[in-house]
Amino acid sequence: MSAVFNFTFVPWFRSVAPYIHLHRGKTFVVGIAGEAIAAGKLQHLAQDLALIQSMGVKIVLVHGFRPQVNEQLAAKGHEAKYSHGMRITDSVALDCAQEAAGQLRYEIEAAFSQGLPNTPMAGSTVRVISGNFITARPVGIVDGVDFKHSGLVRKVDTKGIMRTLEFGAMVLLSPFGFSPTGEAFNLTMEEVATSVAIELQADKLIFLTEIPGVRIHPGEPDSEDNPIDTELPLAAAEKLLAQLPNPSQPTDTAFYLQHCVKACKSGVERSHILPFAVDGALLLEIYVHDGIGTMVIDEKLESLREATADDVGGILQLIEPFEQDGTLVKRDRTEIERDADHYTVIEHDGVIFGCAALYPYPEAKTAEMAALTVSPHSQSQGDGERILKRIEQRARAMGVKSIFVLTTRTMHWFIKRGFVPVDPEWLPEARKRKYNINRKSQVLVKNL
Ligand SMILES: CC(C)(COP(=O)(O)OP(=O)(O)OC[C@H]1O[C@@H](n2cnc3c(N)ncnc32)[C@H](O)[C@@H]1OP(=O)(O)O)[C@@H](O)C(=O)NCCC(=O)NCCS
């Protein structure tokens, strides 16, 4: 084995460890668009899901079947009918949906049953259990359109699903539900996944979709300057949703976003939109710090917010001990008062226990994050990271391409979060003039 391998593998594996601990025992609801299976992604998805489950995550898998139903309809010489962005399920479409769901369940169960030696599935024992966990009701007649056998979720058998998960199995759901009279209704994968995530109060709702996520400037063309927004706070997601037109296609930005917002508002703290086109998308999102898709997160708004002049006292109290021991550069009260709106704070019950400031250098398309501090009483609970994410969002909104920090003691914390060390010469001219040679601060930059 080459020595280089040890130096890359070991730190890489250790970097994943915190996420393995974090997610153990948690419940994830994963919705897979039928398009992913049509595109031949099932084998790799099953391998990744089996791996995630083996690391202690309880998984409810909901598959979609839009293209498969349409294919069956085409084979029967029928056209797919939609209204209000929803399928109208006549009796032919219902037959097709039942056939497609049956076929897909077989394929999914088969994919989880492999265990050939020397493959990622070797030694995995994934028990997949499906069942009549969803009670449905008809959509009915909307604006004069009869949706026939199209339905909506009426009830989720939470106890049944929980018991199955606790038994160590993966729960597999098709977008079908039954009425108390035994009538079958065709549902949507998105609605089933969202309802199940809400009813279970799952830790994550994850959609594997045909889109890569939500872009920083939705509606503008994809480009390097318009990357995927990896973290959308619930309030921002709701605001965006209100501005977007009603979705009619799964590729419309609002299509999956509306379900993520609904889940988050109903107590599912994190919902994700990921591209199935990227191999290993689930692993990259769950076990890597920045992730690759968009995560809508319900961070308690009252706690993480931009500062006002009233917060200056709290900020000073927080940073003073770190100024005294030399971790932070001393700032005077007038400077903080003048720059209060540059600060982001975390507040709880009227006490500020985290802060950071952002100073833009627009001419160099960058901004400095300064005075990042979390109270010693609440360190190591992820607040430093939450503040960093918010500062990154503020920086993106300003249109800068990177953020930088100057630090003498916290280098590794930043490196772990995607910053890279650069020479002080890198600093924008205006900042270079203020650089204190004697302090020998390390400059670190993160591209946004
Ligand atoms: C750096 C700081 C903001 C992190 O805040 P936090 O809320 O504890 O951060 P998180 O919970 O997101 O991350 C905690 C992890 O970072 C690690 N960490 C904390 N300080 C670190 C440091 N100086 N170097 C490397 N890692 C550090 C912790 O050990 C913890 O790791 P663990 O989860 O494996 O136990 C906080 O430690 C702090 O206020 N430090 C003093 C002020 C400071 O140095 N600010 C930076 C100025 S440039």
XYZ file of C-alpha atoms and ligand atoms in Angstrom:
496
model
C 0.000 0.000 0.000
C 1.463 3.411 -0.881
C 2.269 5.755 2.013
C 0.381 8.538 0.219
C -2.792 6.480 0.522
C -2.473 6.431 4.329
C -2.128 10.212 4.391
C -5.239 10.748 2.320
C -7.460 7.918 3.522
C -7.019 8.259 7.266
C -7.783 12.029 7.574
C -10.631 11.616 5.094
C -12.186 8.789 7.087
C -11.763 10.689 10.350
C -13.400 13.773 8.819
C -16.524 11.710 8.156
C -16.693 10.369 11.725
C -18.566 13.354 13.278
C -21.324 12.958 10.690
C -21.595 9.229 11.325
C -22.062 9.912 15.059
C -24.452 12.782 14.361
C -26.821 10.759 12.182
C -26.830 7.471 14.101
C -30.361 6.591 15.271
C -31.923 9.403 13.195
C -34.832 8.940 10.781
C -34.539 10.052 7.150
C -37.381 9.992 4.632
C -35.937 9.725 1.126
C -38.103 10.450 -1.927
C -36.668 9.194 -5.208
C -38.128 10.596 -8.420
C -39.217 7.886 -10.884
C -36.896 9.609 -13.358
C -33.885 8.480 -11.279
C -34.865 4.840 -11.740
C -35.641 5.405 -15.429
C -32.143 6.905 -15.777
C -30.580 3.675 -14.445
C -29.485 5.096 -11.075
C -31.158 2.489 -8.876
C -28.145 0.213 -8.268
C -25.903 2.982 -6.980
C -28.706 4.565 -4.959
C -29.436 1.224 -3.291
C -25.741 0.813 -2.459
C -25.568 4.271 -0.881
C -28.812 3.797 1.054
C -27.632 0.401 2.341
C -24.398 2.035 3.512
C -26.252 4.883 5.241
C -28.576 2.410 6.932
C -25.613 0.326 8.103
C -24.373 3.460 9.890
C -27.478 3.467 12.059
C -29.880 5.678 10.091
C -33.533 4.600 9.890
C -34.745 5.005 6.324
C -38.186 5.349 4.800
C -37.890 5.198 1.029
C -40.663 6.570 -1.179
C -40.366 6.013 -4.906
C -41.998 8.076 -7.627
C -43.198 6.612 -10.912
C -44.160 9.459 -13.236
C -42.204 8.294 -16.334
C -43.023 4.623 -15.713
C -46.786 5.348 -15.597
C -46.521 7.493 -18.716
C -44.668 4.685 -20.479
C -47.432 2.217 -19.587
C -50.056 4.690 -20.758
C -48.236 5.177 -24.064
C -48.033 1.408 -24.535
C -51.808 1.289 -24.133
C -52.245 4.177 -26.578
C -53.463 6.530 -23.851
C -52.329 10.047 -23.212
C -51.215 11.232 -19.766
C -53.625 13.911 -18.526
C -52.725 16.620 -16.041
C -54.445 19.594 -14.482
C -53.345 22.004 -11.727
C -49.892 20.311 -11.953
C -51.453 16.958 -10.912
C -52.229 13.758 -12.804
C -55.856 12.972 -13.585
C -56.077 9.257 -12.835
C -58.837 7.633 -14.878
C -59.299 3.865 -14.640
C -56.706 3.183 -17.370
C -54.169 5.427 -15.612
C -54.909 3.667 -12.308
C -54.174 0.282 -13.913
C -50.962 1.665 -15.351
C -49.964 3.135 -11.969
C -50.568 -0.196 -10.237
C -48.519 -2.045 -12.840
C -45.699 0.490 -12.673
C -45.641 0.437 -8.857
C -45.560 -3.386 -8.804
C -42.690 -3.489 -11.256
C -40.725 -0.802 -9.418
C -41.131 -2.506 -6.050
C -39.684 -5.682 -7.524
C -36.748 -3.784 -8.972
C -36.076 -1.918 -5.722
C -36.336 -5.045 -3.570
C -34.009 -6.849 -5.984
C -31.493 -3.998 -5.823
C -31.386 -4.265 -2.020
C -31.050 -8.022 -2.104
C -27.684 -8.132 -3.864
C -24.638 -9.073 -1.881
C -21.989 -10.186 -4.330
C -18.506 -10.338 -2.841
C -16.247 -7.380 -3.657
C -19.160 -5.032 -4.381
C -20.351 -2.218 -2.092
C -23.344 -4.430 -1.218
C -21.218 -7.340 0.030
C -22.249 -8.268 3.564
C -25.169 -5.855 3.602
C -28.423 -7.274 4.836
C -31.152 -4.811 4.076
C -34.630 -5.986 4.855
C -37.144 -3.964 2.848
C -40.746 -3.901 4.050
C -43.667 -2.325 2.206
C -47.238 -2.119 3.445
C -50.549 -0.339 3.567
C -49.216 2.463 5.734
C -51.038 5.292 3.935
C -54.754 6.068 4.033
C -55.894 8.285 1.170
C -58.847 10.420 0.185
C -59.840 11.523 -3.298
C -58.699 14.878 -4.660
C -62.267 15.129 -5.960
C -63.484 17.779 -8.361
C -61.418 20.979 -8.460
C -62.573 23.957 -10.576
C -64.802 21.581 -12.512
C -61.986 19.071 -13.179
C -62.664 15.540 -11.886
C -59.392 13.995 -10.714
C -61.036 10.549 -10.400
C -58.560 8.115 -8.754
C -55.987 10.767 -7.894
C -55.781 11.108 -4.159
C -54.227 12.957 -1.250
C -52.763 11.571 1.964
C -55.354 11.369 4.703
C -53.500 9.480 7.419
C -50.112 7.900 7.951
C -49.777 4.769 10.074
C -46.933 6.235 12.117
C -46.923 3.419 14.664
C -46.705 0.769 11.945
C -43.825 2.540 10.211
C -41.956 3.179 13.469
C -42.288 -0.429 14.542
C -40.974 -1.606 11.167
C -38.019 0.784 11.410
C -37.249 -0.290 14.947
C -37.236 -3.866 13.740
C -34.236 -2.818 11.646
C -35.975 -2.803 8.266
C -36.093 -0.136 5.587
C -39.663 0.928 4.842
C -40.512 1.163 1.138
C -43.588 3.147 0.101
C -45.194 3.507 -3.309
C -47.266 6.597 -4.018
C -50.491 4.743 -3.318
C -53.041 4.973 -0.577
C -56.268 3.202 0.222
C -59.549 4.574 1.431
C -61.343 2.916 4.341
C -63.571 1.238 1.732
C -60.501 -0.345 0.115
C -60.451 1.920 -2.943
C -56.936 2.632 -4.291
C -55.768 6.187 -4.961
C -52.821 7.362 -6.959
C -50.765 9.847 -4.896
C -47.605 11.769 -5.625
C -44.239 10.679 -4.281
C -43.599 14.240 -3.057
C -46.784 14.408 -1.011
C -46.319 10.928 0.479
C -42.692 11.627 1.440
C -43.561 15.018 2.952
C -46.552 13.699 4.923
C -44.607 10.724 6.245
C -41.657 12.953 7.239
C -44.026 15.301 9.083
C -45.989 12.558 10.814
C -42.816 10.749 11.906
C -41.184 14.097 12.784
C -38.239 12.760 10.796
C -34.823 14.333 11.155
C -34.472 14.796 7.404
C -36.609 14.767 4.289
C -34.487 14.220 1.187
C -35.635 14.447 -2.428
C -33.450 12.931 -5.137
C -34.535 14.873 -8.153
C -33.878 15.835 -11.742
C -32.715 19.295 -10.601
C -29.392 20.059 -8.876
C -31.010 22.177 -6.138
C -32.062 25.819 -5.849
C -29.696 28.377 -7.351
C -28.517 31.504 -5.537
C -30.379 33.555 -8.164
C -33.299 31.333 -9.137
C -34.698 32.173 -12.517
C -31.308 33.288 -13.845
C -29.326 30.954 -16.101
C -27.074 28.288 -14.581
C -23.484 29.462 -14.450
C -20.444 29.528 -12.228
C -21.650 32.880 -10.889
C -25.015 31.359 -10.043
C -24.164 28.280 -7.991
C -26.489 26.096 -5.921
C -27.533 27.648 -2.621
C -26.472 24.886 -0.250
C -28.379 26.233 2.742
C -31.661 28.131 2.658
C -33.091 29.259 5.993
C -36.808 28.550 6.184
C -37.747 32.237 6.161
C -35.704 32.856 2.983
C -37.186 29.745 1.357
C -40.723 30.920 2.141
C -39.974 34.361 0.737
C -38.558 32.843 -2.431
C -41.532 30.524 -2.817
C -43.918 33.469 -2.584
C -42.102 35.134 -5.504
C -42.018 32.069 -7.765
C -44.842 31.109 -10.129
C -46.904 28.023 -9.262
C -44.914 24.992 -10.409
C -46.289 22.793 -13.160
C -43.170 20.697 -13.912
C -40.839 18.866 -11.522
C -38.018 20.955 -13.001
C -39.634 24.201 -11.780
C -37.763 25.657 -8.807
C -40.901 25.785 -6.646
C -41.847 22.144 -7.297
C -39.758 20.406 -4.613
C -39.162 23.594 -2.654
C -42.846 23.864 -1.687
C -42.674 20.433 -0.051
C -39.401 21.224 1.730
C -40.928 24.405 3.141
C -44.065 22.585 4.243
C -42.030 19.879 5.988
C -39.778 22.427 7.699
C -42.755 24.485 8.886
C -44.246 21.328 10.359
C -41.234 20.364 12.444
C -38.875 18.508 10.065
C -35.757 20.519 10.758
C -33.927 19.860 7.493
C -35.166 19.053 4.004
C -32.908 18.584 1.011
C -33.163 18.761 -2.780
C -30.406 16.725 -4.433
C -29.547 15.796 -8.014
C -29.733 12.086 -8.749
C -27.463 12.718 -11.737
C -24.484 13.109 -9.391
C -23.170 9.710 -8.370
C -23.099 9.465 -4.555
C -25.257 12.593 -4.103
C -26.715 11.216 -0.859
C -23.294 10.527 0.652
C -21.961 13.909 -0.450
C -24.903 15.710 1.132
C -25.051 13.774 4.383
C -21.400 13.131 5.206
C -19.597 16.158 3.752
C -19.618 19.540 5.411
C -20.870 21.740 2.567
C -23.101 19.211 0.829
C -24.001 19.441 -2.852
C -27.720 20.168 -3.074
C -29.975 22.667 -1.327
C -30.915 22.197 2.313
C -33.885 24.104 3.695
C -33.282 24.501 7.400
C -35.540 25.632 10.178
C -33.123 27.576 12.284
C -34.904 29.312 15.084
C -35.156 32.803 13.696
C -35.337 34.496 17.027
C -31.933 33.105 17.879
C -29.845 33.762 14.729
C -30.229 37.278 13.382
C -28.531 40.471 12.271
C -27.488 42.729 15.162
C -28.880 46.154 16.082
C -27.432 48.970 18.182
C -29.141 47.400 21.233
C -26.880 44.374 20.945
C -23.616 46.268 21.344
C -23.449 45.676 25.124
C -24.001 41.935 24.653
C -21.421 41.711 21.865
C -18.821 43.504 23.979
C -19.441 41.241 26.935
C -18.997 38.216 24.689
C -15.794 39.217 22.939
C -13.983 41.009 25.782
C -12.495 37.883 27.413
C -11.141 36.787 24.017
C -9.655 40.251 23.418
C -7.974 40.082 26.793
C -6.338 36.719 26.185
C -5.217 37.869 22.728
C -7.421 35.516 20.672
C -9.205 38.498 19.142
C -7.894 41.943 18.216
C -9.195 44.676 20.510
C -12.050 46.738 19.074
C -13.399 49.824 20.719
C -16.975 50.392 21.679
C -17.543 53.238 19.206
C -16.331 51.069 16.355
C -18.749 48.275 17.288
C -21.600 50.775 17.759
C -20.905 52.264 14.336
C -20.697 48.832 12.723
C -23.516 47.094 14.630
C -25.343 46.216 11.427
C -22.243 44.370 10.168
C -22.715 41.867 12.989
C -24.736 38.652 13.059
C -25.627 37.371 16.518
C -27.110 34.302 18.147
C -29.387 35.259 20.976
C -31.279 33.154 23.423
C -33.614 34.483 26.083
C -32.165 37.942 25.669
C -28.536 36.830 26.045
C -26.092 37.022 23.150
C -23.901 33.967 23.039
C -22.439 34.105 19.548
C -21.433 36.746 17.009
C -19.382 37.579 13.912
C -18.996 40.666 11.753
C -18.743 40.968 7.981
C -16.777 43.793 6.321
C -17.015 43.937 2.550
C -14.185 44.935 0.203
C -16.291 45.279 -2.943
C -13.374 46.443 -5.095
C -11.714 43.057 -4.485
C -15.019 41.142 -4.552
C -14.324 39.750 -1.112
C -15.336 40.365 2.500
C -13.726 39.831 5.886
C -15.407 37.827 8.596
C -14.173 39.217 11.899
C -14.703 38.589 15.598
C -16.301 35.171 15.200
C -17.006 34.215 18.794
C -19.171 31.702 20.628
C -19.553 31.918 24.390
C -17.413 29.303 26.201
C -20.635 28.001 27.809
C -22.131 26.997 24.495
C -19.162 26.053 22.331
C -19.049 22.763 20.393
C -22.786 22.708 19.743
C -22.554 23.842 16.143
C -23.248 27.544 16.764
C -19.918 28.665 15.321
C -20.857 26.804 12.184
C -24.368 28.303 12.068
C -22.937 31.810 12.320
C -20.425 31.024 9.572
C -23.211 29.797 7.279
C -25.229 32.958 7.891
C -22.184 35.125 7.210
C -21.616 33.201 3.965
C -25.209 33.932 2.957
C -24.849 37.617 3.764
C -21.625 37.703 1.757
C -23.252 36.014 -1.240
C -26.128 38.468 -1.087
C -23.548 41.290 -1.270
C -22.250 39.751 -4.481
C -18.730 38.981 -3.245
C -16.928 35.864 -4.419
C -15.085 34.916 -1.241
C -14.749 35.578 2.461
C -11.514 35.732 4.386
C -10.476 35.631 8.029
C -7.352 36.557 9.962
C -6.607 34.228 12.821
C -3.792 33.269 15.135
C -5.343 30.302 16.957
C -8.303 28.970 15.075
C -6.780 27.981 11.742
C -7.886 24.379 11.856
C -11.476 25.206 12.630
C -11.610 27.260 9.425
C -9.670 24.767 7.292
C -12.152 22.060 8.271
C -14.887 24.319 6.978
C -13.464 24.890 3.511
C -11.022 27.800 4.059
C -7.523 27.661 2.593
C -4.442 29.494 3.882
C -3.063 32.243 1.630
C -0.201 34.705 1.847
C -1.087 38.072 3.491
C -0.136 39.598 0.116
C -3.467 38.199 -1.084
C -5.410 40.716 1.052
C -7.238 43.595 -0.626
C -5.046 46.741 -0.647
C -7.179 48.569 1.916
C -6.946 45.620 4.339
C -3.255 45.037 3.706
C -2.519 48.529 4.998
C -4.090 47.584 8.350
C -2.373 44.182 8.581
C -0.368 43.977 11.796
C 2.938 42.339 10.909
C 3.773 41.693 14.586
C 0.602 39.712 15.201
C 1.536 37.337 12.340
C -2.095 36.387 11.746
C -2.739 33.654 9.234
C -5.002 34.684 6.354
C -7.541 32.096 5.222
C -9.938 32.367 2.304
C -13.086 30.512 1.351
C -14.549 30.807 -2.131
C -18.307 31.071 -2.110
C -13.983 29.046 17.050
C -15.361 29.116 17.675
C -16.086 30.328 17.151
C -16.142 27.841 17.325
O -17.441 27.927 17.848
P -18.296 26.610 18.235
O -19.718 27.000 18.398
O -17.643 25.932 19.366
O -18.107 25.792 16.896
P -18.798 24.490 16.405
O -19.682 23.913 17.474
O -19.408 24.772 15.087
O -17.523 23.565 16.196
C -16.936 22.983 17.314
C -15.722 22.162 16.918
O -14.625 23.038 16.616
C -13.516 22.659 17.395
N -12.726 23.859 17.730
C -13.001 24.845 18.590
N -12.008 25.736 18.623
C -11.072 25.302 17.758
C -9.788 25.778 17.382
N -9.253 26.880 17.884
N -9.112 25.071 16.425
C -9.610 23.940 15.907
N -10.818 23.437 16.250
C -11.541 24.105 17.181
C -14.105 22.045 18.648
O -13.204 21.172 19.276
C -15.289 21.295 18.087
O -14.898 20.082 17.552
P -15.717 18.730 17.937
O -17.106 18.974 17.423
O -14.959 17.694 17.221
O -15.644 18.668 19.418
C -15.269 29.182 19.219
O -14.468 28.140 19.660
C -14.720 30.464 19.749
O -15.467 31.400 20.018
N -13.390 30.556 19.953
C -12.768 31.718 20.511
C -12.740 32.879 19.564
C -12.010 32.561 18.270
O -10.976 31.915 18.248
N -12.565 33.045 17.161
C -12.002 32.941 15.858
C -11.435 34.279 15.579
S -10.644 34.345 14.068
